[in-house]
Amino acid sequence: MDTITAADVVVTSPGRNYVSLKITTSDGVVGWGDATLNGRELAVASYLRDHVAPLLIGRDAARIEDTWQYLYRGAYWRRGPVTMTAIGAVDVALWDIKGKTCGQPVYQLLGGAVRDRILSYTHASGWEVSQLLDAIDEKRALGFRAIRAQSGVPGLDTVYGVTKSGSYEPAGRGTAPDEEVWDTEAYLRHAPVAMAAAREHAGPELKLLHDAHHRLTPIQAARLGKALEPVDLYWLEDVTPAENQEVLRRIRQHTTVPLAIGEVFSTIWEFQQLITEQLIDFVRAAVSHAGGISHLRRIAALAEVWQVRLAPHGPSDVSPVAMGAALHLGLATPNHAIQEYMGHPELAGEVFRHAWSYADGHLHPGDAPGIGVEVDEAAAARFPYQPAYLPVARRRDGSVTDW
Ligand code: CS2
Ligand code: MG
């Protein structure tokens, strides 16, 4: 039996913070998992170091599902992003080990490829609409066939997904969150204008996506959805906070715009009504935040029954390890639609070596045994953790709203 002999947490910050879990077995096999939770990295690192790692020592590395059940049901206190990201890191690391032990890429262990390559989308943004259109052209020149478009909003100094200069990274370094002023009415006036300009500029073929990032009430979301129907979006994302899954019913009554929800969700139970009542079209959970490959494949299987498709979250704060895991799952999952690929900081390339690759608007996990992503621990040590927080949004009256 190949038993777990060590479970170590590697916190590093090559351009942004990442938390990786390294599991080592008695046969000398090393598996890696991603435990990064943007703005709460140390909470997951502690959950792993203080409460999970000691329990893993001596366990059979091959028993992935038993370990998942042990960490989920055995914890008593369950669900939530910290717990599920910790479990996700263990799960991906154990799949990595199993693949390496069998000499197979993980997608082969999941039933083999159902597609040759995975459609991907990336981000294009610009404070002014003209800058957004230029950014779309730049990303199309890189081969992307699907692009998320985000623009500034007249009257606001900060807007989700856009910077006035340089590249966009959501979490600001510092010991407290930046605070941003948000004005939904200004956004609702401008978003249809910016998205229509993007569609006019890009032509009918390009898959255009837009992220409303949890900020609208259901009726505001319905209004935006209707206004964007002529733009023919591939999806409108996070139109409203969806802890109350029921509210999506109201939006569905008013608009046919495809809806994508769930990057902040971490278990199948948060998707249960959204899927079984077809209140959404795309599931957005990340492999790292939703309990790993073992749990996200369950969510995908439920979604398949209701013709809902999987589109895993893939921003810069989903590390190259979890991107690799997402691609193995995506290659082997029939109802997988598209993989987000925002890209990672350039410095991350000094720490993470990956077999997955991008070409011509698509991604592929590669055929290295396991997940195919290795972490250079010596390089990781060169980039110590730096506190960083996602912003807090406030309305113009000073009350906190969803960022
Ligand atoms: C965004 C994310 O990629 C997306 O769809 O919603 O970039 C999100 O803002 C960050 O992951 C938050 O850490
Ligand atoms: Mg999003």
CSV table of C-alpha atoms and ligand atoms in Angstrom, one decimal:
chain,number,residue,atom,x,y,z
A,1,MET,CA,0.0,0.0,0.0
A,2,ASP,CA,1.3,3.5,-1.0
A,3,THR,CA,0.7,5.5,2.2
A,4,ILE,CA,0.8,9.2,2.7
A,5,THR,CA,4.0,10.1,4.6
A,6,ALA,CA,3.9,13.9,4.4
A,7,ALA,CA,1.4,16.8,3.6
A,8,ASP,CA,3.1,20.2,3.3
A,9,VAL,CA,1.6,23.6,2.5
A,10,VAL,CA,3.5,25.9,0.2
A,11,VAL,CA,2.5,29.6,0.4
A,12,THR,CA,4.1,31.8,-2.2
A,13,SER,CA,3.5,35.1,-4.0
A,14,PRO,CA,5.0,35.2,-7.5
A,15,GLY,CA,3.0,38.2,-8.7
A,16,ARG,CA,0.0,37.2,-6.5
A,17,ASN,CA,-0.6,34.8,-3.6
A,18,TYR,CA,-0.9,31.1,-4.2
A,19,VAL,CA,-1.3,28.2,-1.7
A,20,SER,CA,-0.3,24.8,-2.9
A,21,LEU,CA,-0.6,21.4,-1.1
A,22,LYS,CA,2.2,18.8,-1.5
A,23,ILE,CA,1.4,15.2,-0.6
A,24,THR,CA,4.2,12.7,-0.5
A,25,THR,CA,3.8,8.9,-0.4
A,26,SER,CA,5.9,6.0,0.9
A,27,ASP,CA,6.6,5.1,-2.7
A,28,GLY,CA,8.2,8.6,-3.1
A,29,VAL,CA,5.4,9.9,-5.3
A,30,VAL,CA,4.5,13.6,-5.0
A,31,GLY,CA,1.1,15.0,-5.8
A,32,TRP,CA,0.1,18.7,-5.9
A,33,GLY,CA,-3.2,20.5,-5.2
A,34,ASP,CA,-4.2,24.2,-5.3
A,35,ALA,CA,-5.5,25.7,-2.0
A,36,THR,CA,-5.7,29.3,-3.1
A,37,LEU,CA,-8.7,31.3,-1.9
A,38,ASN,CA,-8.2,34.9,-3.0
A,39,GLY,CA,-8.0,37.2,0.1
A,40,ARG,CA,-8.3,34.3,2.6
A,41,GLU,CA,-5.3,32.3,1.6
A,42,LEU,CA,-3.9,31.8,5.2
A,43,ALA,CA,-7.3,30.5,6.4
A,44,VAL,CA,-7.0,27.6,4.0
A,45,ALA,CA,-3.3,27.1,4.7
A,46,SER,CA,-4.1,26.9,8.5
A,47,TYR,CA,-7.0,24.5,7.9
A,48,LEU,CA,-4.7,22.2,6.0
A,49,ARG,CA,-1.7,22.5,8.2
A,50,ASP,CA,-3.5,22.4,11.6
A,51,HIS,CA,-6.5,20.2,10.9
A,52,VAL,CA,-6.1,18.1,7.8
A,53,ALA,CA,-2.4,17.3,7.2
A,54,PRO,CA,-1.9,15.4,10.5
A,55,LEU,CA,-5.0,13.2,9.7
A,56,LEU,CA,-3.6,12.3,6.2
A,57,ILE,CA,-0.4,10.7,7.5
A,58,GLY,CA,-0.6,6.9,7.1
A,59,ARG,CA,-3.7,6.9,4.9
A,60,ASP,CA,-3.7,4.9,1.7
A,61,ALA,CA,-3.1,7.5,-1.0
A,62,ALA,CA,-5.1,5.4,-3.5
A,63,ARG,CA,-8.4,5.9,-1.5
A,64,ILE,CA,-9.3,9.2,-3.0
A,65,GLU,CA,-13.1,9.0,-2.4
A,66,ASP,CA,-12.7,7.6,1.1
A,67,THR,CA,-10.4,10.5,2.0
A,68,TRP,CA,-12.9,12.9,0.5
A,69,GLN,CA,-15.7,11.5,2.6
A,70,TYR,CA,-13.5,11.4,5.6
A,71,LEU,CA,-12.6,15.1,5.3
A,72,TYR,CA,-16.1,16.2,4.3
A,73,ARG,CA,-18.4,14.1,6.6
A,74,GLY,CA,-15.8,13.5,9.2
A,75,ALA,CA,-15.3,17.2,9.8
A,76,TYR,CA,-18.8,17.6,11.1
A,77,TRP,CA,-18.7,21.3,10.2
A,78,ARG,CA,-19.1,21.2,6.5
A,79,ARG,CA,-19.4,23.2,3.3
A,80,GLY,CA,-18.1,26.8,2.8
A,81,PRO,CA,-15.1,28.0,0.6
A,82,VAL,CA,-12.4,27.4,3.2
A,83,THR,CA,-13.3,23.8,4.0
A,84,MET,CA,-14.1,22.9,0.4
A,85,THR,CA,-10.9,24.5,-0.9
A,86,ALA,CA,-8.8,22.5,1.6
A,87,ILE,CA,-10.6,19.3,0.6
A,88,GLY,CA,-10.2,20.3,-3.1
A,89,ALA,CA,-6.5,20.6,-2.7
A,90,VAL,CA,-6.2,17.2,-1.1
A,91,ASP,CA,-8.4,15.7,-3.8
A,92,VAL,CA,-6.5,17.1,-6.7
A,93,ALA,CA,-3.1,16.1,-5.1
A,94,LEU,CA,-4.4,12.5,-4.7
A,95,TRP,CA,-5.6,12.3,-8.3
A,96,ASP,CA,-2.2,13.6,-9.3
A,97,ILE,CA,-0.6,10.8,-7.3
A,98,LYS,CA,-2.9,8.2,-8.8
A,99,GLY,CA,-2.1,9.3,-12.3
A,100,LYS,CA,1.6,9.3,-11.6
A,101,THR,CA,1.4,5.9,-10.0
A,102,CYS,CA,-0.5,4.5,-13.0
A,103,GLY,CA,1.6,6.4,-15.5
A,104,GLN,CA,-1.6,8.0,-17.0
A,105,PRO,CA,-2.8,11.6,-17.4
A,106,VAL,CA,-5.8,12.1,-15.0
A,107,TYR,CA,-8.3,12.5,-17.9
A,108,GLN,CA,-7.6,8.9,-18.9
A,109,LEU,CA,-8.6,7.8,-15.3
A,110,LEU,CA,-11.8,9.8,-15.7
A,111,GLY,CA,-12.9,7.8,-18.7
A,112,GLY,CA,-10.7,9.3,-21.4
A,113,ALA,CA,-11.2,12.2,-23.8
A,114,VAL,CA,-14.6,13.1,-25.1
A,115,ARG,CA,-13.2,16.0,-27.1
A,116,ASP,CA,-9.8,16.8,-28.8
A,117,ARG,CA,-9.3,20.2,-27.1
A,118,ILE,CA,-11.1,22.5,-24.8
A,119,LEU,CA,-12.7,25.8,-25.9
A,120,SER,CA,-11.4,28.7,-23.7
A,121,TYR,CA,-12.3,32.3,-23.1
A,122,THR,CA,-10.2,35.1,-21.8
A,123,HIS,CA,-10.8,38.7,-20.5
A,124,ALA,CA,-10.8,41.9,-22.5
A,125,SER,CA,-11.4,45.2,-20.7
A,126,GLY,CA,-11.0,48.9,-21.2
A,127,TRP,CA,-12.0,51.9,-19.2
A,128,GLU,CA,-13.3,53.6,-22.3
A,129,VAL,CA,-15.4,51.6,-24.8
A,130,SER,CA,-12.7,52.3,-27.5
A,131,GLN,CA,-10.1,50.7,-25.2
A,132,LEU,CA,-12.3,47.7,-24.7
A,133,LEU,CA,-12.7,47.3,-28.4
A,134,ASP,CA,-8.9,47.4,-28.8
A,135,ALA,CA,-8.5,44.8,-26.1
A,136,ILE,CA,-11.0,42.6,-27.8
A,137,ASP,CA,-8.9,42.9,-31.0
A,138,GLU,CA,-5.7,42.0,-29.1
A,139,LYS,CA,-7.3,38.9,-27.6
A,140,ARG,CA,-8.8,37.8,-31.0
A,141,ALA,CA,-5.3,38.2,-32.5
A,142,LEU,CA,-4.1,35.6,-29.9
A,143,GLY,CA,-6.7,33.2,-31.3
A,144,PHE,CA,-9.5,33.4,-28.7
A,145,ARG,CA,-12.9,32.7,-30.1
A,146,ALA,CA,-14.6,33.6,-26.8
A,147,ILE,CA,-13.9,36.8,-24.9
A,148,ARG,CA,-15.4,38.4,-21.7
A,149,ALA,CA,-15.9,42.1,-22.2
A,150,GLN,CA,-15.8,44.5,-19.3
A,151,SER,CA,-15.7,48.3,-19.5
A,152,GLY,CA,-15.6,51.3,-17.1
A,153,VAL,CA,-18.8,53.1,-16.1
A,154,PRO,CA,-19.2,56.9,-16.5
A,155,GLY,CA,-19.3,58.5,-13.1
A,156,LEU,CA,-17.5,55.8,-11.3
A,157,ASP,CA,-13.8,55.7,-10.4
A,158,THR,CA,-13.5,51.9,-10.0
A,159,VAL,CA,-15.5,49.1,-11.7
A,160,TYR,CA,-15.1,45.3,-11.4
A,161,GLY,CA,-12.8,43.8,-13.9
A,162,VAL,CA,-11.3,47.0,-15.3
A,163,THR,CA,-8.4,49.2,-14.5
A,164,LYS,CA,-7.7,52.7,-15.9
A,165,SER,CA,-4.2,51.5,-16.6
A,166,GLY,CA,-2.1,48.3,-16.6
A,167,SER,CA,-3.3,44.8,-16.1
A,168,TYR,CA,-6.2,43.9,-13.8
A,169,GLU,CA,-5.7,41.9,-10.6
A,170,PRO,CA,-8.7,41.8,-8.3
A,171,ALA,CA,-7.0,41.5,-4.9
A,172,GLY,CA,-5.1,44.6,-3.8
A,173,ARG,CA,-2.0,44.1,-1.7
A,174,GLY,CA,-2.3,45.5,1.8
A,175,THR,CA,-3.5,44.7,5.3
A,176,ALA,CA,-7.1,45.8,4.6
A,177,PRO,CA,-9.5,45.8,1.6
A,178,ASP,CA,-9.7,48.8,-0.7
A,179,GLU,CA,-13.2,50.3,-0.7
A,180,GLU,CA,-14.9,51.1,-3.9
A,181,VAL,CA,-18.1,53.1,-4.7
A,182,TRP,CA,-20.7,51.3,-6.8
A,183,ASP,CA,-23.7,52.8,-8.6
A,184,THR,CA,-26.0,50.2,-10.1
A,185,GLU,CA,-28.1,52.7,-12.0
A,186,ALA,CA,-25.0,54.1,-13.7
A,187,TYR,CA,-23.9,50.6,-14.6
A,188,LEU,CA,-27.4,49.7,-16.0
A,189,ARG,CA,-27.3,52.7,-18.2
A,190,HIS,CA,-23.9,52.0,-19.6
A,191,ALA,CA,-23.5,48.2,-19.9
A,192,PRO,CA,-26.0,47.8,-22.8
A,193,VAL,CA,-24.2,50.6,-24.7
A,194,ALA,CA,-20.7,49.0,-24.1
A,195,MET,CA,-21.8,45.5,-24.9
A,196,ALA,CA,-23.7,46.6,-28.1
A,197,ALA,CA,-20.5,48.4,-29.2
A,198,ALA,CA,-18.5,45.3,-28.6
A,199,ARG,CA,-20.9,43.2,-30.6
A,200,GLU,CA,-21.0,45.7,-33.4
A,201,HIS,CA,-17.2,45.8,-33.5
A,202,ALA,CA,-16.5,42.1,-33.2
A,203,GLY,CA,-19.2,40.9,-35.6
A,204,PRO,CA,-21.6,38.0,-35.0
A,205,GLU,CA,-19.2,35.1,-34.7
A,206,LEU,CA,-17.2,36.0,-31.6
A,207,LYS,CA,-18.6,34.4,-28.3
A,208,LEU,CA,-19.1,37.5,-26.1
A,209,LEU,CA,-19.4,37.1,-22.4
A,210,HIS,CA,-20.1,39.7,-19.6
A,211,ASP,CA,-19.8,39.4,-15.9
A,212,ALA,CA,-22.2,41.5,-13.7
A,213,HIS,CA,-20.4,40.2,-10.7
A,214,HIS,CA,-23.2,39.8,-8.2
A,215,ARG,CA,-24.4,43.4,-8.1
A,216,LEU,CA,-28.0,43.5,-9.3
A,217,THR,CA,-31.4,42.8,-7.8
A,218,PRO,CA,-33.4,40.1,-9.6
A,219,ILE,CA,-35.6,42.6,-11.4
A,220,GLN,CA,-32.5,44.7,-12.3
A,221,ALA,CA,-30.9,41.5,-13.6
A,222,ALA,CA,-34.0,40.8,-15.6
A,223,ARG,CA,-33.9,44.3,-17.1
A,224,LEU,CA,-30.2,43.9,-18.0
A,225,GLY,CA,-30.8,40.5,-19.5
A,226,LYS,CA,-33.6,41.8,-21.7
A,227,ALA,CA,-31.5,44.8,-22.8
A,228,LEU,CA,-28.6,42.5,-23.8
A,229,GLU,CA,-30.6,39.9,-25.8
A,230,PRO,CA,-29.8,41.7,-29.1
A,231,VAL,CA,-26.1,41.4,-28.2
A,232,ASP,CA,-26.4,37.6,-28.4
A,233,LEU,CA,-24.1,37.0,-25.4
A,234,TYR,CA,-22.7,33.6,-24.8
A,235,TRP,CA,-23.5,34.2,-21.2
A,236,LEU,CA,-24.3,36.9,-18.6
A,237,GLU,CA,-22.5,36.0,-15.4
A,238,ASP,CA,-23.4,36.4,-11.8
A,239,VAL,CA,-26.3,38.7,-12.5
A,240,THR,CA,-27.4,38.6,-8.9
A,241,PRO,CA,-26.2,37.1,-5.6
A,242,ALA,CA,-27.6,33.6,-5.7
A,243,GLU,CA,-27.5,32.3,-2.2
A,244,ASN,CA,-31.3,32.5,-2.5
A,245,GLN,CA,-31.4,30.2,-5.6
A,246,GLU,CA,-35.2,31.0,-5.9
A,247,VAL,CA,-34.6,34.5,-7.2
A,248,LEU,CA,-33.2,33.2,-10.5
A,249,ARG,CA,-36.7,32.1,-11.3
A,250,ARG,CA,-37.8,35.7,-11.5
A,251,ILE,CA,-35.0,36.5,-13.9
A,252,ARG,CA,-35.7,33.5,-16.1
A,253,GLN,CA,-39.3,34.7,-16.5
A,254,HIS,CA,-38.1,37.9,-18.2
A,255,THR,CA,-35.1,37.0,-20.3
A,256,THR,CA,-33.6,34.3,-22.4
A,257,VAL,CA,-30.0,35.6,-22.0
A,258,PRO,CA,-27.9,32.5,-21.0
A,259,LEU,CA,-27.0,32.7,-17.3
A,260,ALA,CA,-23.8,31.6,-15.6
A,261,ILE,CA,-23.6,31.3,-11.8
A,262,GLY,CA,-21.5,29.8,-9.1
A,263,GLU,CA,-17.8,30.8,-8.9
A,264,VAL,CA,-18.4,31.6,-5.2
A,265,PHE,CA,-20.2,28.3,-4.6
A,266,SER,CA,-18.4,25.3,-3.3
A,267,THR,CA,-20.8,22.3,-3.1
A,268,ILE,CA,-23.4,20.5,-5.1
A,269,TRP,CA,-26.1,21.7,-2.7
A,270,GLU,CA,-25.6,25.3,-3.7
A,271,PHE,CA,-26.3,24.3,-7.3
A,272,GLN,CA,-29.1,21.8,-6.6
A,273,GLN,CA,-32.1,24.1,-7.3
A,274,LEU,CA,-30.3,26.1,-9.9
A,275,ILE,CA,-29.6,22.9,-11.9
A,276,THR,CA,-32.7,20.9,-11.3
A,277,GLU,CA,-35.0,23.8,-12.1
A,278,GLN,CA,-32.8,24.9,-15.0
A,279,LEU,CA,-32.4,28.4,-13.5
A,280,ILE,CA,-29.0,28.6,-15.0
A,281,ASP,CA,-27.2,27.5,-18.2
A,282,PHE,CA,-23.6,27.3,-16.9
A,283,VAL,CA,-22.0,26.1,-13.7
A,284,ARG,CA,-19.0,28.2,-12.8
A,285,ALA,CA,-17.5,26.5,-9.8
A,286,ALA,CA,-13.7,26.1,-9.8
A,287,VAL,CA,-12.0,22.7,-9.2
A,288,SER,CA,-10.0,24.2,-6.4
A,289,HIS,CA,-13.0,25.8,-4.6
A,290,ALA,CA,-15.6,23.1,-5.1
A,291,GLY,CA,-14.0,20.1,-3.4
A,292,GLY,CA,-11.6,19.1,-6.2
A,293,ILE,CA,-12.1,16.8,-9.2
A,294,SER,CA,-14.2,14.3,-7.2
A,295,HIS,CA,-16.9,16.8,-6.3
A,296,LEU,CA,-16.9,19.0,-9.4
A,297,ARG,CA,-17.5,15.9,-11.5
A,298,ARG,CA,-20.5,15.1,-9.4
A,299,ILE,CA,-21.9,18.6,-10.0
A,300,ALA,CA,-21.2,18.2,-13.7
A,301,ALA,CA,-23.1,14.8,-13.7
A,302,LEU,CA,-26.1,16.4,-12.0
A,303,ALA,CA,-25.9,19.3,-14.5
A,304,GLU,CA,-25.8,16.9,-17.4
A,305,VAL,CA,-29.2,15.5,-16.5
A,306,TRP,CA,-30.7,19.0,-16.8
A,307,GLN,CA,-28.7,20.1,-19.9
A,308,VAL,CA,-26.8,22.6,-17.8
A,309,ARG,CA,-23.1,22.9,-18.8
A,310,LEU,CA,-19.8,23.1,-16.9
A,311,ALA,CA,-17.7,26.2,-17.3
A,312,PRO,CA,-15.1,26.1,-14.5
A,313,HIS,CA,-13.8,29.4,-13.0
A,314,GLY,CA,-10.3,30.1,-14.2
A,315,PRO,CA,-9.1,33.6,-13.0
A,316,SER,CA,-5.5,34.4,-12.0
A,317,ASP,CA,-6.3,33.3,-8.5
A,318,VAL,CA,-7.0,29.7,-9.6
A,319,SER,CA,-3.5,28.5,-9.8
A,320,PRO,CA,-1.8,26.6,-12.7
A,321,VAL,CA,-2.3,23.4,-10.6
A,322,ALA,CA,-6.1,23.8,-10.5
A,323,MET,CA,-6.1,25.0,-14.1
A,324,GLY,CA,-4.5,21.7,-15.0
A,325,ALA,CA,-7.0,19.7,-12.9
A,326,ALA,CA,-9.9,21.6,-14.6
A,327,LEU,CA,-8.5,20.7,-18.0
A,328,HIS,CA,-8.3,17.0,-17.2
A,329,LEU,CA,-11.9,17.1,-16.0
A,330,GLY,CA,-13.0,19.3,-19.0
A,331,LEU,CA,-11.4,16.9,-21.5
A,332,ALA,CA,-13.4,13.9,-20.0
A,333,THR,CA,-16.7,15.6,-19.3
A,334,PRO,CA,-19.4,15.5,-22.0
A,335,ASN,CA,-21.3,18.6,-20.8
A,336,HIS,CA,-18.2,20.8,-20.4
A,337,ALA,CA,-18.7,24.0,-22.4
A,338,ILE,CA,-15.8,26.3,-21.9
A,339,GLN,CA,-12.8,27.0,-19.6
A,340,GLU,CA,-12.0,30.5,-18.4
A,341,TYR,CA,-8.4,31.3,-18.9
A,342,MET,CA,-7.6,34.8,-17.5
A,343,GLY,CA,-3.9,34.0,-17.4
A,344,HIS,CA,-1.4,34.1,-14.4
A,345,PRO,CA,1.2,36.6,-13.4
A,346,GLU,CA,4.5,36.3,-15.4
A,347,LEU,CA,6.4,35.5,-12.2
A,348,ALA,CA,4.1,32.5,-11.6
A,349,GLY,CA,5.9,30.8,-14.4
A,350,GLU,CA,9.0,30.6,-12.2
A,351,VAL,CA,7.2,28.6,-9.6
A,352,PHE,CA,4.7,26.5,-11.6
A,353,ARG,CA,5.8,24.2,-14.4
A,354,HIS,CA,2.8,22.9,-16.4
A,355,ALA,CA,2.1,20.4,-19.2
A,356,TRP,CA,-1.2,22.1,-20.1
A,357,SER,CA,-1.1,24.4,-23.0
A,358,TYR,CA,-3.0,27.1,-24.9
A,359,ALA,CA,-3.2,27.2,-28.7
A,360,ASP,CA,-5.7,28.7,-31.2
A,361,GLY,CA,-8.4,29.6,-28.7
A,362,HIS,CA,-8.3,26.2,-27.0
A,363,LEU,CA,-6.6,24.5,-24.0
A,364,HIS,CA,-5.3,20.9,-23.5
A,365,PRO,CA,-4.1,19.3,-20.2
A,366,GLY,CA,-1.2,17.5,-21.9
A,367,ASP,CA,-0.4,13.8,-21.5
A,368,ALA,CA,2.0,13.9,-18.6
A,369,PRO,CA,1.1,11.4,-15.9
A,370,GLY,CA,-1.1,12.8,-13.2
A,371,ILE,CA,-2.2,16.5,-13.4
A,372,GLY,CA,1.0,17.5,-15.1
A,373,VAL,CA,1.8,20.6,-13.0
A,374,GLU,CA,4.9,20.7,-10.7
A,375,VAL,CA,5.7,23.4,-8.1
A,376,ASP,CA,9.4,24.5,-7.8
A,377,GLU,CA,9.7,24.9,-4.0
A,378,ALA,CA,13.0,26.7,-4.2
A,379,ALA,CA,11.5,29.3,-6.5
A,380,ALA,CA,8.4,29.5,-4.4
A,381,ALA,CA,10.5,30.4,-1.4
A,382,ARG,CA,11.8,33.4,-3.2
A,383,PHE,CA,8.3,35.0,-3.2
A,384,PRO,CA,7.0,35.3,0.4
A,385,TYR,CA,3.3,35.8,1.1
A,386,GLN,CA,2.1,39.3,1.1
A,387,PRO,CA,-1.3,40.2,2.6
A,388,ALA,CA,-3.9,41.0,-0.1
A,389,TYR,CA,-7.6,41.5,0.0
A,390,LEU,CA,-10.5,41.7,-2.5
A,391,PRO,CA,-12.1,45.1,-2.5
A,392,VAL,CA,-15.3,46.0,-0.4
A,393,ALA,CA,-18.0,47.8,-2.4
A,394,ARG,CA,-20.2,50.5,-0.9
A,395,ARG,CA,-23.2,52.3,-2.5
A,396,ARG,CA,-23.1,56.0,-2.8
A,397,ASP,CA,-25.0,56.2,0.6
A,398,GLY,CA,-22.1,54.4,2.2
A,399,SER,CA,-23.9,51.0,2.7
A,400,VAL,CA,-22.0,47.9,1.9
A,401,THR,CA,-23.0,46.1,-1.3
A,402,ASP,CA,-21.7,43.0,-3.1
A,403,TRP,CA,-18.3,43.5,-4.8
B,1,CS2,C1,-14.3,36.8,-11.9
B,1,CS2,C2,-13.1,36.5,-11.0
B,1,CS2,O1,-13.1,35.5,-13.4
B,1,CS2,C3,-14.2,35.9,-13.0
B,1,CS2,O2,-15.3,35.5,-13.5
B,1,CS2,O3,-15.5,36.8,-11.2
B,1,CS2,O4,-12.0,37.1,-11.5
B,1,CS2,C4,-13.3,37.0,-9.5
B,1,CS2,O5,-13.5,38.4,-9.5
B,1,CS2,C5,-12.0,36.7,-8.8
B,1,CS2,O6,-11.7,35.3,-8.9
B,1,CS2,C6,-12.1,37.0,-7.3
B,1,CS2,O7,-11.0,36.5,-6.7
B,2,MG,MG,-17.0,35.9,-12.5
